[in-house]
mmCIF file of C-alpha atoms and ligand atoms in Angstrom:
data_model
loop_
_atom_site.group_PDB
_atom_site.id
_atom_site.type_symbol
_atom_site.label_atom_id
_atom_site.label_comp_id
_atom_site.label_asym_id
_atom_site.label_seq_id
_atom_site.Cartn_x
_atom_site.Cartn_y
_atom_site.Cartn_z
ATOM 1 C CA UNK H 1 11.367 1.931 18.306
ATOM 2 C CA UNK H 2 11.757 3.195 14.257
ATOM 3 C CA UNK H 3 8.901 2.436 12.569
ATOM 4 C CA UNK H 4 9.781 1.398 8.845
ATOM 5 C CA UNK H 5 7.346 1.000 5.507
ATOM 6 C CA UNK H 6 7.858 0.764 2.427
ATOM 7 C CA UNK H 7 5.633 -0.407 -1.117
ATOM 8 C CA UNK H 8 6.747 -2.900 -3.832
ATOM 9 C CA UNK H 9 9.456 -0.497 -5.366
ATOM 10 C CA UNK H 10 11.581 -0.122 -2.285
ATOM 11 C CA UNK H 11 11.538 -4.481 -0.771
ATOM 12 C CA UNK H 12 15.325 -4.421 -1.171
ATOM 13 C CA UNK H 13 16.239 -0.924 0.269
ATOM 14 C CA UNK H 14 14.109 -1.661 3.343
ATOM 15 C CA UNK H 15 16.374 -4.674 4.046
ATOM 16 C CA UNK H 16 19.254 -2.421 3.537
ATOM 17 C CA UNK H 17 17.807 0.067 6.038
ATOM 18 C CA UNK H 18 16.841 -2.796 8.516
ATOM 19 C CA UNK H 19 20.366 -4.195 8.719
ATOM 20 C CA UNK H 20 21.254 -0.853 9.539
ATOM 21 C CA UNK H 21 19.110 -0.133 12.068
ATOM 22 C CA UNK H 22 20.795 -3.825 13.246
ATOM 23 C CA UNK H 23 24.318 -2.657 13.362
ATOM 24 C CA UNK H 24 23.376 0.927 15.032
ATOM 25 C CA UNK H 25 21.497 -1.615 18.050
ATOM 26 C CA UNK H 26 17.675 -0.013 17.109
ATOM 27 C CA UNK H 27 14.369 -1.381 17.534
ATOM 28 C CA UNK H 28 12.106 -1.074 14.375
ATOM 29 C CA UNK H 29 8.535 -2.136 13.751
ATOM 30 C CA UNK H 30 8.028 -3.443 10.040
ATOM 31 C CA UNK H 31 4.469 -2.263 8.591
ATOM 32 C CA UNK H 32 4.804 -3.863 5.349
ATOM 33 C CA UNK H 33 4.937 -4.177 1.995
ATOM 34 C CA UNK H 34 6.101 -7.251 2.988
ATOM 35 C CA UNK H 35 6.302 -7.882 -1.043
ATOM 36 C CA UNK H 36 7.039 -7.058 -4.078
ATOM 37 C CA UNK H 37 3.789 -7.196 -5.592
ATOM 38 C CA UNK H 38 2.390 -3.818 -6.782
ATOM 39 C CA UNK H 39 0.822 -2.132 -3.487
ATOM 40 C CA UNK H 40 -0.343 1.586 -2.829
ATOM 41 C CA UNK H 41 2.214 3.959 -0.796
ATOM 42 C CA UNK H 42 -0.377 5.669 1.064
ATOM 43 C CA UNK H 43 -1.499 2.583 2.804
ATOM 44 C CA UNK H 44 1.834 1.729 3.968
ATOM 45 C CA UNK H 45 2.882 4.897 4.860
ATOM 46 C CA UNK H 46 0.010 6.110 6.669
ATOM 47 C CA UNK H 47 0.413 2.776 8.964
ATOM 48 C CA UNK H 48 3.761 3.905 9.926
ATOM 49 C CA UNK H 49 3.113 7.378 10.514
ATOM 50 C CA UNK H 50 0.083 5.934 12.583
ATOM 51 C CA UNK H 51 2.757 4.588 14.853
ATOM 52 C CA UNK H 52 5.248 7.580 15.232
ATOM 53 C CA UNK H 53 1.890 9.815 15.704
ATOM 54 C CA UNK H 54 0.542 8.023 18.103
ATOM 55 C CA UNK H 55 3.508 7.856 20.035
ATOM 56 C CA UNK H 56 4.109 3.746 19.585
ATOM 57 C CA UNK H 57 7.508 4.241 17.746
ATOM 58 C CA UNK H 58 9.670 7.088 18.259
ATOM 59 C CA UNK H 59 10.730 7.855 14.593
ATOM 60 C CA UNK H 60 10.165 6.362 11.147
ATOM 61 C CA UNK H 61 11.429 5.754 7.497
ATOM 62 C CA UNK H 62 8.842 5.641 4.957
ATOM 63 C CA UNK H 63 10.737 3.875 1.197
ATOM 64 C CA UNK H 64 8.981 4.062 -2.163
ATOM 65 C CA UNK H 65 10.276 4.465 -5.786
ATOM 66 C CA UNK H 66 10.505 8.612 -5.224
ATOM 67 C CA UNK H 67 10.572 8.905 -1.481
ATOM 68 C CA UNK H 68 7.551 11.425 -2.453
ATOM 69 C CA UNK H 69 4.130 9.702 -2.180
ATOM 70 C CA UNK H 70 4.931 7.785 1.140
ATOM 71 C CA UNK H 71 6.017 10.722 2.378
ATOM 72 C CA UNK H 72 3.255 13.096 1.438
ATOM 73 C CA UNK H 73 0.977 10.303 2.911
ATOM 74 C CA UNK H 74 2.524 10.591 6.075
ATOM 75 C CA UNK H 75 1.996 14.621 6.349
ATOM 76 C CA UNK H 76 -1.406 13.763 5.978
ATOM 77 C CA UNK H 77 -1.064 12.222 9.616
ATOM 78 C CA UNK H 78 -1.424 15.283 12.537
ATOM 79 C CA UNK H 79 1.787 15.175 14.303
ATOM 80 C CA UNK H 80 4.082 14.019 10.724
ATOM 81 C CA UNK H 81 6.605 16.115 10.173
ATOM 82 C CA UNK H 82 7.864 13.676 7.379
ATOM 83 C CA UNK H 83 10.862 14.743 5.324
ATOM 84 C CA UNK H 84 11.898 13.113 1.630
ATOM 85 C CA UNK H 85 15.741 12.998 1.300
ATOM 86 C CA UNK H 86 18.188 12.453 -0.949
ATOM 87 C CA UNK H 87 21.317 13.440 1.435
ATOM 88 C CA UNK H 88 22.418 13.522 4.452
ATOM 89 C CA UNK H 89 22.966 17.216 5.646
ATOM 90 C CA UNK H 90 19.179 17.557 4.527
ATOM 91 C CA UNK H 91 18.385 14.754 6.654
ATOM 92 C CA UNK H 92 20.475 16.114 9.679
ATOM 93 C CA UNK H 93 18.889 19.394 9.425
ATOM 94 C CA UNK H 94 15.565 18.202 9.470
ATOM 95 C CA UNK H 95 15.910 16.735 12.926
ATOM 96 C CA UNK H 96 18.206 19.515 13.876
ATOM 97 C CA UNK H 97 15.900 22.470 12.911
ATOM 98 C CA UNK H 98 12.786 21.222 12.209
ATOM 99 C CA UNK H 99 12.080 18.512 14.631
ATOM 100 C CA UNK H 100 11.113 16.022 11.813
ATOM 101 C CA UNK H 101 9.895 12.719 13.168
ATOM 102 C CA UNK H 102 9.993 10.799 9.789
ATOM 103 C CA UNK H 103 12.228 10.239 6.723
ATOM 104 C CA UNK H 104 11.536 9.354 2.962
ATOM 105 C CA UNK H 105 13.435 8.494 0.941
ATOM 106 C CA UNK H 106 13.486 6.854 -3.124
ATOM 107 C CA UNK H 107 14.491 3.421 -4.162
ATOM 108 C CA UNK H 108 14.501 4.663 -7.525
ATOM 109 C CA UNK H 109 16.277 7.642 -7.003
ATOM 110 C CA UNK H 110 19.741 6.700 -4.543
ATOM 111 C CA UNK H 111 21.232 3.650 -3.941
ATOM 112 C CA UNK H 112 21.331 1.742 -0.965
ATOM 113 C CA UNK H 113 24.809 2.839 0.431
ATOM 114 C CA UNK H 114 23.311 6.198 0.507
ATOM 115 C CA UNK H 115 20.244 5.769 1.937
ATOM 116 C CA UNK H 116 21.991 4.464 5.419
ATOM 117 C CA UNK H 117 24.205 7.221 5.405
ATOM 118 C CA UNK H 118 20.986 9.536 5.043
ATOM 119 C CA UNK H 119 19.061 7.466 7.199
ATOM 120 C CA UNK H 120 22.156 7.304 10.193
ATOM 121 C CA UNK H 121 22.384 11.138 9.784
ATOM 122 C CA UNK H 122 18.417 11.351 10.405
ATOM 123 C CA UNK H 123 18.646 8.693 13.360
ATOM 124 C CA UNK H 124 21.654 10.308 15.142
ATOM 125 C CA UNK H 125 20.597 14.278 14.590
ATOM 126 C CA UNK H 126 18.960 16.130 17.458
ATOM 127 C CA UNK H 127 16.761 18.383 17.885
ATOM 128 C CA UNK H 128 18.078 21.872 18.418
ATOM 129 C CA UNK H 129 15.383 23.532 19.779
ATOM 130 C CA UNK H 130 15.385 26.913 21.069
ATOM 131 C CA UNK H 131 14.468 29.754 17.919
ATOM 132 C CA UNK H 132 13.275 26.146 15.225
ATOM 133 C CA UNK H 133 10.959 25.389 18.872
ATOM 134 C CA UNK H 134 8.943 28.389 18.100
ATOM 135 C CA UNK H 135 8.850 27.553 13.907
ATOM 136 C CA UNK H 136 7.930 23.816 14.483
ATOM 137 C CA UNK H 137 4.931 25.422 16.947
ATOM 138 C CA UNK H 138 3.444 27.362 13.684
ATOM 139 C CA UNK H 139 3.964 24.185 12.187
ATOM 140 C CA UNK H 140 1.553 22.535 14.412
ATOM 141 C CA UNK H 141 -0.796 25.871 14.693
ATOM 142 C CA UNK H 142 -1.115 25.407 10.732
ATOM 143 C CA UNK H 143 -2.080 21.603 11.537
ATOM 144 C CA UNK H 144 -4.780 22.905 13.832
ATOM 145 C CA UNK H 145 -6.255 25.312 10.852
ATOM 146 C CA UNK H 146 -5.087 28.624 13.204
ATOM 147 C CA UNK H 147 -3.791 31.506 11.353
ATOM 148 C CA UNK H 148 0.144 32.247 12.027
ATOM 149 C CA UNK H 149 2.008 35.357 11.206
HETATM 150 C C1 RB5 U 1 5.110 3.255 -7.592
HETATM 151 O O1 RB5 U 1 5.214 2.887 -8.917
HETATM 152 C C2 RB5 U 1 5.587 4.675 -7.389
HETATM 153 O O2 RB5 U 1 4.651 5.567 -7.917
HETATM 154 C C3 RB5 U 1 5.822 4.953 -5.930
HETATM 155 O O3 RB5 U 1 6.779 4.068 -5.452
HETATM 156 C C4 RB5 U 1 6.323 6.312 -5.562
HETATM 157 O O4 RB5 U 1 7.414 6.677 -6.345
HETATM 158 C C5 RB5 U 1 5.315 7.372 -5.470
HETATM 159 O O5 RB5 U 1 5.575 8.499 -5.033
#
């Protein structure tokens, strides 16, 4: 299950991303904005990363105007590794090497055409494991407030 968000800046690319996730045969959850009425990111995107946190929905793509603020809402969850993308090799590495469980990405900074390709990379990347394992641990140590070196 991908769980997908989105505020009032990024309606039309979440449809976009949605008939994607059609065509490739995957599940999503919608958590809103279900309009285009002016909303606040943090809301939306803390609902999704809610899900993929909590174990609910496996991954998730998090659409505002910049990509930015819905992702840096999600961070804010423990257990968000959200990345903000504007192409696709960045989107593949961050599954590849650093486990990332979410994508964002910015209505108002790629078009829609884009965005799937960025968001198929992200959905059909895996994780690679072995010497990122021990990076995406400090990760989580940092997340827990313990020192790293
Ligand atoms: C909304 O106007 C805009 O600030 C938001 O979509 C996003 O770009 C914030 O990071």
């Amino acid at each position: 299950m991908i769980a997908i968000a989105n505020d009032h800046s990024a309606l039309e690319m979440k449809k976009e991303i949605m008939s994607l996730l059609d065509e490739m045969g995957l599940e999503y959850k919608d958590f809103g904005a279900y309009s285009s009425e002016s909303c606040n990111y943090p809301v939306f995107g803390a609902r999704a990363a809610r899900a993929v946190a909590s174990g609910e929905c496996e991954f998730g793509i998090l659409l505002c105007g910049t990509g930015l603020g819905i992702g840096l809402a999600a961070n804010k969850i423990k257990g968000i590794r959200c990345v903000t993308c504007s192409d696709p090799l960045s989107a593949e590495l961050g599954r590849r090497h650093n486990n990332a469980n979410m994508l964002s990405m910015g209505a108002r900074i790629i078009g829609p055409e884009l965005a799937k390709c960025i968001a198929r990379a992200f959905l059909t990347a895996q994780f690679e494991g072995g010497r990122h394992a021990l990076r995406v641990e400090m990760l989580s140590a940092l997340e827990r407030g313990e020192e790293i070196e």
